Short mmCIF file of C-alpha atoms in Angstrom, two decimals:
data_model
loop_
_atom_site.label_atom_id
_atom_site.label_comp_id
_atom_site.label_asym_id
_atom_site.label_seq_id
_atom_site.Cartn_x
_atom_site.Cartn_y
_atom_site.Cartn_z
CA UNK N 252 18.09 -83.93 277.01
CA UNK N 253 17.41 -82.59 280.53
CA UNK N 254 13.87 -81.48 281.29
CA UNK N 255 13.56 -77.77 282.05
CA UNK N 256 13.98 -76.75 285.70
CA UNK N 257 10.29 -75.89 286.16
CA UNK N 258 9.23 -79.28 284.80
CA UNK N 259 11.74 -81.09 287.03
CA UNK N 260 10.48 -79.18 290.07
CA UNK N 261 6.87 -79.98 289.20
CA UNK N 262 7.67 -83.67 288.77
CA UNK N 263 9.52 -83.72 292.11
CA UNK N 264 6.60 -81.96 293.81
CA UNK N 265 4.12 -84.52 292.50
CA UNK N 266 6.44 -87.37 293.49
CA UNK N 267 6.66 -86.00 297.01
CA UNK N 268 2.91 -85.47 297.22
CA UNK N 269 2.51 -89.07 296.10
CA UNK N 270 4.92 -90.26 298.81
CA UNK N 271 3.01 -88.34 301.51
CA UNK N 272 -0.34 -89.59 300.17
CA UNK N 273 0.87 -93.18 300.20
CA UNK N 274 2.22 -92.84 303.73
CA UNK N 275 -1.08 -91.30 304.88
CA UNK N 276 -3.05 -94.16 303.30
CA UNK N 277 -0.84 -96.80 304.93
CA UNK N 278 -1.04 -95.01 308.26
CA UNK N 279 -4.84 -94.86 308.26
CA UNK N 280 -4.98 -98.48 307.15
CA UNK N 281 -2.79 -99.39 310.14
CA UNK N 282 -4.92 -97.35 312.52
CA UNK N 283 -8.25 -98.83 311.44
CA UNK N 284 -7.33 -102.38 310.53
CA UNK N 285 -4.80 -103.58 313.04
CA UNK N 286 -4.07 -103.76 316.75
CA UNK N 287 -2.53 -100.57 318.12
CA UNK N 288 0.98 -100.45 319.56
CA UNK N 289 -0.23 -99.33 322.98
CA UNK N 290 3.16 -98.77 324.61
CA UNK N 291 4.32 -96.52 321.79
CA UNK N 292 0.94 -94.71 321.74
CA UNK N 293 1.13 -93.83 325.44
CA UNK N 294 4.70 -92.56 324.98
CA UNK N 295 3.63 -90.36 322.07
CA UNK N 296 0.57 -89.02 323.89
CA UNK N 297 2.92 -87.94 326.65
CA UNK N 298 5.52 -86.54 324.24
CA UNK N 299 3.09 -84.54 322.11
CA UNK N 300 0.53 -83.66 324.75
CA UNK N 301 1.99 -83.45 328.24
CA UNK N 302 5.47 -82.22 327.32
CA UNK N 303 4.12 -79.49 325.04
CA UNK N 304 2.01 -77.99 327.86
CA UNK N 305 4.53 -75.40 329.14
CA UNK N 306 5.39 -73.98 325.72
CA UNK N 307 1.73 -73.89 324.65
CA UNK N 308 0.66 -72.24 327.93
CA UNK N 309 3.34 -69.57 327.61
CA UNK N 310 2.57 -68.88 323.95
CA UNK N 311 -1.18 -68.72 324.53
CA UNK N 312 -0.79 -66.42 327.55
CA UNK N 313 1.33 -63.87 325.69
CA UNK N 314 -0.79 -64.27 322.54
CA UNK N 315 -3.88 -63.42 324.60
CA UNK N 316 -2.15 -60.49 326.32
CA UNK N 317 -0.93 -58.88 323.10
CA UNK N 318 -4.26 -59.49 321.36
CA UNK N 319 -6.00 -57.82 324.32
CA UNK N 320 -3.58 -54.91 324.17
CA UNK N 321 -4.11 -54.22 320.45
CA UNK N 322 -7.89 -54.71 320.61
CA UNK N 323 -8.13 -52.31 323.55
CA UNK N 324 -6.16 -49.70 321.58
CA UNK N 325 -8.33 -50.29 318.50
CA UNK N 326 -11.65 -49.85 320.32
CA UNK N 327 -10.36 -46.91 322.33
CA UNK N 328 -8.99 -45.10 319.26
CA UNK N 329 -11.58 -45.81 316.56
CA UNK N 330 -14.88 -46.33 318.39
CA UNK N 331 -14.16 -44.27 321.46
CA UNK N 332 -13.47 -44.54 325.17
CA UNK N 333 -15.98 -46.77 326.93
CA UNK N 334 -16.38 -49.17 324.00
CA UNK N 335 -13.52 -51.44 325.15
CA UNK N 336 -15.98 -53.83 326.85
CA UNK N 337 -16.91 -55.03 323.37
CA UNK N 338 -13.35 -56.25 322.83
CA UNK N 339 -14.23 -59.52 324.65
CA UNK N 340 -16.01 -61.30 321.77
CA UNK N 341 -13.40 -60.13 319.24
CA UNK N 342 -10.54 -61.43 321.39
CA UNK N 343 -12.28 -64.72 322.16
CA UNK N 344 -13.31 -65.28 318.55
CA UNK N 345 -9.92 -64.37 317.10
CA UNK N 346 -8.06 -66.50 319.61
CA UNK N 347 -10.23 -69.60 319.44
CA UNK N 348 -10.78 -69.65 315.66
CA UNK N 349 -7.42 -68.46 314.36
CA UNK N 350 -4.58 -67.40 316.62
CA UNK N 351 -4.40 -70.26 319.13
CA UNK N 352 -4.72 -73.13 316.60
CA UNK N 353 -1.97 -71.54 314.48
CA UNK N 354 0.30 -70.78 317.44
CA UNK N 355 -0.15 -74.27 318.86
CA UNK N 356 0.37 -75.83 315.41
CA UNK N 357 3.59 -73.91 314.78
CA UNK N 358 4.88 -74.59 318.30
CA UNK N 359 4.13 -78.31 318.04
CA UNK N 360 5.71 -78.52 314.58
CA UNK N 361 8.87 -76.91 315.99
CA UNK N 362 8.97 -78.98 319.15
CA UNK N 363 7.45 -82.33 318.15
CA UNK N 364 7.52 -82.50 314.33
CA UNK N 365 11.25 -81.81 314.24
CA UNK N 366 11.86 -84.37 317.00
CA UNK N 367 9.89 -87.00 315.06
CA UNK N 368 11.96 -86.36 311.93
CA UNK N 369 15.21 -86.50 313.92
CA UNK N 370 14.26 -89.64 315.83
CA UNK N 371 12.93 -91.61 312.86
CA UNK N 372 15.73 -90.26 310.64
CA UNK N 373 18.36 -91.48 313.12
CA UNK N 374 16.61 -94.86 313.25
CA UNK N 375 16.74 -94.98 309.46
CA UNK N 376 20.46 -94.28 309.12
CA UNK N 377 21.39 -96.64 311.97
CA UNK N 378 19.39 -99.50 310.39
CA UNK N 379 16.83 -99.56 313.22
CA UNK N 380 14.01 -99.32 310.67
CA UNK N 381 15.44 -102.37 308.89
CA UNK N 382 15.65 -104.09 312.29
CA UNK N 383 11.93 -103.42 312.83
CA UNK N 384 11.19 -105.15 309.51
CA UNK N 385 13.38 -108.12 310.38
CA UNK N 386 11.70 -108.50 313.78
CA UNK N 387 8.20 -108.58 312.33
CA UNK N 388 7.15 -105.00 313.04
CA UNK N 389 5.79 -102.82 310.26
CA UNK N 390 7.51 -99.42 310.71
CA UNK N 391 4.35 -97.55 309.65
CA UNK N 392 2.27 -99.39 312.21
CA UNK N 393 4.92 -99.21 314.93
CA UNK N 394 6.24 -95.67 314.41
CA UNK N 395 3.82 -93.60 312.34
CA UNK N 396 0.34 -94.78 313.40
CA UNK N 397 0.80 -94.09 317.16
CA UNK N 398 2.25 -90.66 316.39
CA UNK N 399 -0.67 -89.91 314.10
CA UNK N 400 -3.25 -90.89 316.73
CA UNK N 401 -1.39 -88.84 319.34
CA UNK N 402 -1.01 -85.83 317.03
CA UNK N 403 -4.65 -85.76 315.92
CA UNK N 404 -5.93 -86.11 319.49
CA UNK N 405 -3.39 -84.08 321.47
CA UNK N 406 -3.09 -80.92 319.33
CA UNK N 407 -6.84 -80.15 319.79
CA UNK N 408 -6.45 -80.75 323.55
CA UNK N 409 -3.51 -78.34 323.64
CA UNK N 410 -5.53 -75.86 321.57
CA UNK N 411 -8.46 -76.04 323.98
CA UNK N 412 -6.11 -75.37 326.87
CA UNK N 413 -4.56 -72.54 324.85
CA UNK N 414 -8.03 -71.08 324.24
CA UNK N 415 -8.74 -70.99 327.98
CA UNK N 416 -5.35 -69.49 328.84
CA UNK N 417 -5.46 -66.98 325.94
CA UNK N 418 -8.97 -65.79 326.81
CA UNK N 419 -8.01 -65.49 330.47
CA UNK N 420 -4.96 -63.45 329.46
CA UNK N 421 -7.15 -61.17 327.28
CA UNK N 422 -9.52 -60.70 330.23
CA UNK N 423 -6.55 -60.00 332.50
CA UNK N 424 -5.26 -57.24 330.24
CA UNK N 425 -8.58 -55.53 329.46
CA UNK N 426 -10.43 -55.92 332.75
CA UNK N 427 -7.75 -56.20 335.42
CA UNK N 428 -5.00 -54.03 333.95
CA UNK N 429 -7.04 -51.48 331.97
CA UNK N 430 -10.02 -51.32 334.34
CA UNK N 431 -12.85 -52.12 331.87
CA UNK N 432 -16.09 -53.38 333.44
CA UNK N 433 -15.67 -57.14 333.79
CA UNK N 434 -19.39 -57.90 333.80
CA UNK N 435 -19.94 -56.19 330.42
CA UNK N 436 -16.84 -57.90 329.02
CA UNK N 437 -18.03 -61.39 330.04
CA UNK N 438 -21.66 -60.71 329.01
CA UNK N 439 -20.53 -59.73 325.52
CA UNK N 440 -18.35 -62.80 325.23
CA UNK N 441 -21.25 -65.06 326.28
CA UNK N 442 -23.59 -63.26 323.86
CA UNK N 443 -21.47 -63.38 320.72
CA UNK N 444 -19.08 -66.35 321.10
CA UNK N 445 -20.60 -69.62 319.85
CA UNK N 446 -19.53 -73.10 320.75
CA UNK N 447 -18.98 -73.63 317.02
CA UNK N 448 -16.27 -70.94 317.06
CA UNK N 449 -14.26 -72.99 319.54
CA UNK N 450 -15.08 -76.19 317.64
CA UNK N 451 -13.78 -74.65 314.40
CA UNK N 452 -10.41 -74.05 316.07
CA UNK N 453 -10.36 -77.60 317.39
CA UNK N 454 -11.14 -79.08 313.97
CA UNK N 455 -8.29 -77.05 312.50
CA UNK N 456 -6.01 -78.21 315.31
CA UNK N 457 -6.81 -81.86 314.60
CA UNK N 458 -5.92 -81.35 310.93
CA UNK N 459 -2.70 -79.54 311.91
CA UNK N 460 -1.81 -82.38 314.30
CA UNK N 461 -2.21 -84.91 311.49
CA UNK N 462 -0.21 -82.80 309.03
CA UNK N 463 2.68 -82.19 311.45
CA UNK N 464 2.90 -85.90 312.27
CA UNK N 465 2.71 -86.97 308.67
CA UNK N 466 5.40 -84.54 307.53
CA UNK N 467 7.72 -85.34 310.46
CA UNK N 468 7.42 -89.10 309.90
CA UNK N 469 7.69 -88.80 306.11
CA UNK N 470 10.86 -86.73 306.35
CA UNK N 471 12.28 -89.12 308.96
CA UNK N 472 11.59 -92.20 306.85
CA UNK N 473 13.24 -90.71 303.77
CA UNK N 474 16.36 -89.52 305.61
CA UNK N 475 19.67 -90.34 303.94
CA UNK N 476 23.29 -89.44 304.46
CA UNK N 477 24.17 -89.50 308.15
CA UNK N 478 23.97 -86.61 310.62
CA UNK N 479 23.71 -84.06 307.83
CA UNK N 480 20.68 -85.87 306.43
CA UNK N 481 19.01 -85.90 309.86
CA UNK N 482 19.60 -82.16 310.20
CA UNK N 483 18.13 -81.55 306.76
CA UNK N 484 15.05 -83.67 307.54
CA UNK N 485 14.50 -81.76 310.79
CA UNK N 486 14.72 -78.35 309.14
CA UNK N 487 12.53 -79.38 306.22
CA UNK N 488 9.89 -80.72 308.62
CA UNK N 489 9.59 -77.40 310.47
CA UNK N 490 9.51 -75.36 307.26
CA UNK N 491 7.05 -77.58 305.37
CA UNK N 492 4.79 -78.12 308.39
CA UNK N 493 4.69 -74.39 309.29
CA UNK N 494 3.89 -73.35 305.72
CA UNK N 495 1.28 -76.11 305.42
CA UNK N 496 -0.37 -74.91 308.64
CA UNK N 497 -0.63 -71.33 307.39
CA UNK N 498 -1.99 -72.37 303.98
CA UNK N 499 -4.40 -74.94 305.37
CA UNK N 500 -5.63 -72.48 307.97
CA UNK N 501 -6.86 -70.11 305.28
CA UNK N 502 -8.59 -72.83 303.27
CA UNK N 503 -10.16 -74.37 306.39
CA UNK N 504 -11.37 -70.93 307.49
CA UNK N 505 -13.00 -70.55 304.06
CA UNK N 506 -14.42 -74.06 303.98
CA UNK N 507 -15.81 -74.31 307.51
CA UNK N 508 -19.12 -72.44 308.05
CA UNK N 509 -18.71 -69.21 310.04
CA UNK N 510 -21.65 -70.09 312.24
CA UNK N 511 -23.99 -73.03 312.80
CA UNK N 512 -26.82 -70.78 313.96
CA UNK N 513 -29.68 -70.78 311.48
CA UNK N 514 -30.47 -67.30 310.23
CA UNK E 223 17.07 -124.22 301.57
CA UNK E 224 17.93 -120.82 300.05
CA UNK E 225 18.46 -120.39 296.34
CA UNK E 226 19.52 -117.07 294.86
CA UNK E 227 19.16 -117.05 291.08
CA UNK E 228 20.48 -114.33 288.76
CA UNK E 229 20.09 -111.48 291.25
CA UNK E 230 20.58 -107.97 289.89
CA UNK E 231 20.36 -104.76 291.91
CA UNK E 232 21.39 -101.20 291.08
CA UNK E 233 21.11 -97.99 293.09
CA UNK E 234 20.53 -95.17 290.64
CA UNK E 235 23.03 -95.77 287.86
CA UNK E 236 25.42 -97.78 290.08
CA UNK E 237 25.10 -101.55 289.64
CA UNK E 238 25.82 -103.41 292.89
CA UNK E 239 24.73 -106.99 292.21
CA UNK E 240 25.18 -108.21 288.64
CA UNK E 241 23.79 -111.70 288.47
CA UNK E 242 24.43 -113.39 291.83
CA UNK E 243 23.78 -117.14 291.93
CA UNK E 244 24.09 -118.93 295.26
CA UNK E 245 22.62 -122.05 296.89
CA UNK E 246 22.68 -122.45 300.65
CA UNK E 247 21.94 -125.92 301.98
CA UNK E 248 19.90 -126.55 305.10
CA UNK E 249 22.08 -126.64 308.21
CA UNK E 250 25.28 -125.35 306.61
CA UNK E 251 27.23 -122.18 307.36
CA UNK E 252 27.88 -120.23 304.20
CA UNK E 253 30.38 -117.39 304.51
CA UNK E 254 30.24 -114.66 301.88
CA UNK E 255 33.49 -112.75 301.62
CA UNK E 256 34.32 -109.72 299.55
CA UNK E 257 35.72 -106.21 299.70
CA UNK E 258 33.96 -103.44 301.57
CA UNK E 259 31.28 -102.02 299.29
CA UNK E 260 31.09 -105.16 297.16
CA UNK E 261 27.38 -105.61 297.93
CA UNK E 262 27.50 -108.27 300.66
CA UNK E 263 25.07 -106.43 302.95
CA UNK E 264 22.84 -105.61 299.97
CA UNK E 265 22.71 -109.34 299.21
CA UNK E 266 21.46 -110.38 302.66
CA UNK E 267 18.96 -107.52 302.82
CA UNK E 268 17.26 -109.13 299.80
CA UNK E 269 16.78 -112.35 301.77
CA UNK E 270 14.39 -110.78 304.27
CA UNK E 271 12.62 -108.49 301.83
CA UNK E 272 14.33 -105.26 302.93
CA UNK E 273 15.38 -104.77 299.32
CA UNK E 274 13.72 -106.03 296.16
CA UNK E 275 15.80 -107.19 293.22
CA UNK E 276 15.71 -105.45 289.86
CA UNK E 277 15.97 -108.87 288.26
CA UNK E 278 16.35 -112.43 289.46
CA UNK E 279 14.68 -114.36 292.26
CA UNK E 280 15.27 -115.67 295.76
CA UNK E 281 13.70 -118.94 296.87
CA UNK E 282 13.34 -119.85 300.53
CA UNK E 283 12.19 -123.45 300.98
CA UNK E 284 10.97 -123.32 297.39
CA UNK E 285 8.94 -120.11 297.81
CA UNK E 286 9.85 -117.17 295.57
CA UNK E 287 10.01 -114.22 297.98
CA UNK E 288 10.91 -111.18 295.90
CA UNK E 289 7.28 -110.21 295.20
CA UNK E 290 5.84 -111.16 298.60
CA UNK E 291 4.32 -108.45 300.76
CA UNK E 292 2.55 -108.06 304.09
CA UNK E 293 1.83 -111.18 306.09
CA UNK E 294 3.15 -113.54 303.40
CA UNK E 295 6.53 -111.80 303.59
CA UNK E 296 6.40 -111.75 307.39
CA UNK E 297 5.94 -115.52 307.40
CA UNK E 298 9.22 -115.83 305.52
CA UNK E 299 11.12 -113.21 307.56
CA UNK E 300 10.06 -115.11 310.71
CA UNK E 301 12.49 -117.81 309.57
CA UNK E 302 15.41 -115.35 309.61
CA UNK E 303 17.37 -113.73 312.39
CA UNK E 304 19.63 -110.87 311.35
CA UNK E 305 22.61 -109.51 313.24
CA UNK E 306 23.19 -106.03 311.86
CA UNK E 307 26.65 -104.64 311.27
CA UNK E 308 26.10 -101.80 313.76
CA UNK E 309 23.76 -103.91 315.97
CA UNK E 310 20.80 -101.56 315.19
CA UNK E 311 19.48 -101.69 318.75
CA UNK E 312 16.38 -99.60 319.37
CA UNK E 313 17.65 -96.52 321.22
CA UNK E 314 14.43 -95.87 323.08
CA UNK E 315 14.11 -99.39 324.51
CA UNK E 316 16.11 -101.09 327.25
CA UNK E 317 18.37 -104.05 326.46
CA UNK E 318 15.70 -106.43 327.81
CA UNK E 319 12.97 -104.83 325.68
CA UNK E 320 15.23 -105.03 322.63
CA UNK E 321 15.78 -108.76 323.08
CA UNK E 322 12.05 -109.33 323.75
CA UNK E 323 11.00 -107.40 320.65
CA UNK E 324 10.97 -110.33 318.22
CA UNK E 325 9.56 -112.69 320.85
CA UNK E 326 6.54 -110.43 321.34
CA UNK E 327 5.79 -110.45 317.63
CA UNK E 328 6.78 -113.93 316.56
CA UNK E 329 5.82 -116.08 319.55
CA UNK E 330 2.95 -116.59 321.98
CA UNK E 331 5.13 -117.03 325.07
CA UNK E 332 3.98 -115.71 328.42
CA UNK E 333 5.71 -112.71 330.03
CA UNK E 334 7.63 -114.99 332.43
CA UNK E 335 8.71 -117.31 329.64
CA UNK E 336 9.92 -114.33 327.61
CA UNK E 337 11.91 -113.04 330.59
CA UNK E 338 13.58 -116.45 330.88
CA UNK E 339 14.42 -116.54 327.14
CA UNK E 340 15.81 -112.99 327.30
CA UNK E 341 18.07 -113.86 330.26
CA UNK E 342 19.15 -117.11 328.56
CA UNK E 343 20.01 -115.41 325.24
CA UNK E 344 21.94 -112.64 326.99
CA UNK E 345 23.84 -115.27 328.98
CA UNK E 346 24.70 -117.09 325.73
CA UNK E 347 26.43 -113.97 324.43
CA UNK E 348 28.23 -113.41 327.74
CA UNK E 349 26.01 -110.68 329.18
CA UNK E 350 24.15 -111.05 332.45
CA UNK E 351 22.07 -108.58 334.40
CA UNK E 352 22.06 -105.92 331.69
CA UNK E 353 18.33 -106.10 330.90
CA UNK E 354 17.58 -102.69 332.39
CA UNK E 355 20.44 -100.82 330.74
CA UNK E 356 19.81 -98.54 327.76
CA UNK E 357 21.78 -99.15 324.54
CA UNK E 358 23.73 -95.89 324.95
CA UNK E 359 25.15 -97.23 328.23
CA UNK E 360 26.81 -100.17 326.43
CA UNK E 361 30.16 -100.39 324.66
CA UNK E 362 30.23 -101.13 320.92
CA UNK E 363 31.06 -104.80 321.52
CA UNK E 364 28.28 -105.18 324.09
CA UNK E 365 25.79 -103.62 321.70
CA UNK E 366 26.80 -106.12 319.06
CA UNK E 367 26.29 -109.00 321.47
CA UNK E 368 22.88 -107.69 322.50
CA UNK E 369 22.04 -107.49 318.78
CA UNK E 370 23.01 -111.14 318.48
CA UNK E 371 20.92 -112.09 321.52
CA UNK E 372 17.95 -110.27 319.95
CA UNK E 373 18.43 -112.10 316.65
CA UNK E 374 18.60 -115.60 318.18
CA UNK E 375 15.86 -115.04 320.79
CA UNK E 376 12.94 -116.32 318.72
CA UNK E 377 14.88 -119.36 317.42
CA UNK E 378 15.06 -118.53 313.71
CA UNK E 379 15.81 -121.29 311.21
CA UNK E 380 18.36 -119.15 309.36
CA UNK E 381 20.80 -116.73 310.94
CA UNK E 382 22.23 -113.89 308.88
CA UNK E 383 25.35 -112.31 310.34
CA UNK E 384 26.47 -109.00 308.83
CA UNK E 385 30.11 -108.53 309.86
CA UNK E 386 29.74 -110.30 313.23
CA UNK E 387 33.34 -109.73 314.33
CA UNK E 388 33.65 -106.06 313.30
CA UNK E 389 34.07 -103.67 316.22
CA UNK E 390 34.78 -106.25 318.91
CA UNK E 391 38.04 -107.53 320.36
CA UNK E 392 39.56 -110.78 318.98
CA UNK E 393 38.63 -112.83 322.04
CA UNK E 394 34.97 -111.76 321.91
CA UNK E 395 35.01 -112.24 318.15
CA UNK E 396 36.17 -115.80 318.67
CA UNK E 397 33.43 -116.33 321.25
CA UNK E 398 30.89 -115.22 318.62
CA UNK E 399 32.47 -117.63 316.15
CA UNK E 400 31.97 -120.38 318.73
CA UNK E 401 28.37 -119.32 319.15
CA UNK E 402 27.80 -119.49 315.38
CA UNK E 403 29.19 -123.03 315.46
CA UNK E 404 27.03 -123.97 318.47
CA UNK E 405 23.94 -122.65 316.64
CA UNK E 406 24.81 -124.99 313.78
CA UNK E 407 25.66 -128.13 315.74
CA UNK E 408 23.11 -127.91 318.57
CA UNK E 409 20.20 -126.09 316.98
CA UNK E 410 20.77 -127.08 313.31
CA UNK E 411 20.52 -123.45 312.29
CA UNK E 412 21.47 -122.51 308.73
CA UNK E 413 23.80 -119.51 308.71
CA UNK E 414 24.95 -116.96 306.18
CA UNK E 415 27.89 -114.93 307.44
CA UNK E 416 28.98 -111.76 305.66
CA UNK E 417 32.53 -110.88 306.57
CA UNK E 418 35.98 -109.93 305.40
CA UNK E 419 37.62 -111.45 308.47
CA UNK E 420 39.37 -114.55 307.13
CA UNK E 421 40.18 -115.97 310.59
CA UNK E 422 36.45 -116.05 311.38
CA UNK E 423 35.64 -117.36 307.92
CA UNK E 424 37.89 -120.40 308.24
CA UNK E 425 36.60 -121.14 311.73
CA UNK E 426 32.86 -121.10 310.99
CA UNK E 427 32.46 -121.83 307.28
CA UNK E 428 31.30 -125.05 305.72
CA UNK E 429 31.62 -123.25 302.40
CA UNK E 430 32.94 -119.83 301.43
CA UNK E 431 31.66 -117.77 298.49
CA UNK E 432 33.57 -114.78 297.21
CA UNK E 433 31.54 -111.82 295.92
CA UNK E 434 33.46 -109.61 293.53
CA UNK E 435 32.19 -106.95 291.13
CA UNK E 436 28.58 -107.98 291.73
CA UNK E 437 29.01 -111.71 291.09
CA UNK E 438 30.02 -114.82 293.02
CA UNK E 439 33.38 -115.66 291.47
CA UNK E 440 34.18 -118.79 293.51
CA UNK E 441 32.48 -121.11 295.99
CA UNK E 442 34.16 -123.89 297.93
CA UNK E 443 35.16 -125.31 301.28
CA UNK E 444 37.72 -123.28 303.25
CA UNK E 445 40.41 -125.65 302.01
CA UNK E 446 39.31 -125.22 298.38
CA UNK E 447 39.27 -121.45 298.76
CA UNK E 448 42.74 -121.46 300.29
CA UNK E 449 43.95 -123.53 297.35
CA UNK E 450 42.17 -121.35 294.78
CA UNK E 451 44.11 -120.42 291.65
CA UNK E 452 41.97 -117.33 291.11
CA UNK E 453 44.34 -114.37 291.68
CA UNK E 454 41.47 -112.17 292.94
CA UNK E 455 40.56 -114.75 295.60
CA UNK E 456 44.20 -115.22 296.55
CA UNK E 457 44.79 -111.47 296.87
CA UNK E 458 41.71 -111.10 299.06
CA UNK E 459 42.30 -114.02 301.42
CA UNK E 460 45.94 -113.02 301.89
CA UNK E 461 45.00 -109.38 302.39
CA UNK E 462 47.53 -108.05 299.90
CA UNK E 463 47.40 -104.51 298.54
CA UNK E 464 49.10 -105.53 295.30
CA UNK E 465 47.17 -107.66 292.83
CA UNK E 466 44.30 -107.66 290.36
CA UNK E 467 41.96 -105.88 292.83
CA UNK E 468 42.77 -102.20 292.49
CA UNK E 469 42.06 -100.21 295.62
CA UNK E 470 43.08 -96.77 294.39
#
């Protein structure tokens, strides 16, 4: 007798969680116990970090501009003309803690996570993963561990850059375009924005980097069925990684303290 | 040197190997023939731990390998060189880096020594000066030969050839047959060749084993196989559509 659909789905979900957990454990074991594949690591640092710069810069700039625009309207409409100088801390806080880590995470999952799934998936169906085994290279150590190190280190770097660009774009809109007093704007930012706010975003980004890498590699390694299978792995990576980022963001926002300042 | 005892393997509900027994002696070339999809590639993937049997055991120099993992398994796989059916070259590495790959992991040679081995192995398969090319710049036959150069680079004790003549012209295929024979006579390498090319089989084999419906149904020298009274073997070696093997 076939198990009911809900039960089958639940079993499959737990199986997949188990697969991801196992891959994560093997990846961390490779990172901490063995010599790193330096050539592959450098290539991945470049792929994830350097090559994502343009898309992250563009996204952060327009994210900052639109956030500035809406915050300006909000202050102007609900608190009154002249209060727009207080938009600075709101923009900086919102960007650094929430918007930029999410934007960078989603962009990287689309650009890099999908590429990882496609590349590793193609290696799987063309027997290159088997060739790694036969030539004495552990695929997790050779393929997954360098990507994990690069993802966990480069996504926070991209996020930090995004923070700077986003905040500059917010300043540009409110101060330069809308003529609000720049000194008040900056003073308020310095007064209310804590280093911890930026750090919170960076911690989230590191988690997102790890999750994107893990999902991309996991989907790549379980690819089956030729070009169609590679396409499916790519799509699933972007969908699962993007949803995971949004869910994790909420729980991390809840779990991480809002401020480190003692009250 | 290699003993396969009662090997069973299924994928889902489809049985592929149903009790394979095979002994390969040190220094001999064993050719395994059989229809496409008969499980020949599955069989050799068990030898280097890429697949694990559902039942049965594989012994390499007396060591049971089916439960080995990690470094213990790597010690055994170091003895094997595998030429993949589609070459399986690493797309992101140059030809030279592909051939060096096993050397970097299995040997302690210096960079200069590795360069010399790479050039020598590429020359053996009839390719010179291609170290800097990427795999996508090569023809199918060239890729196959680079795959062979990569497999022999670290001087394995056992060479596994998965369809070595598929996808290359008859002259190049014969050159690879010669190379398989040179590996046996000069370097005393044990070889297992998976093929359905009977011309190659007769040229390189010391013994031929026929895999059919998940079992080895006959083993013998090329002459014994040619003289076989088994109608399945006869149909296969003659390449006839009519006979006990139903293709439709």
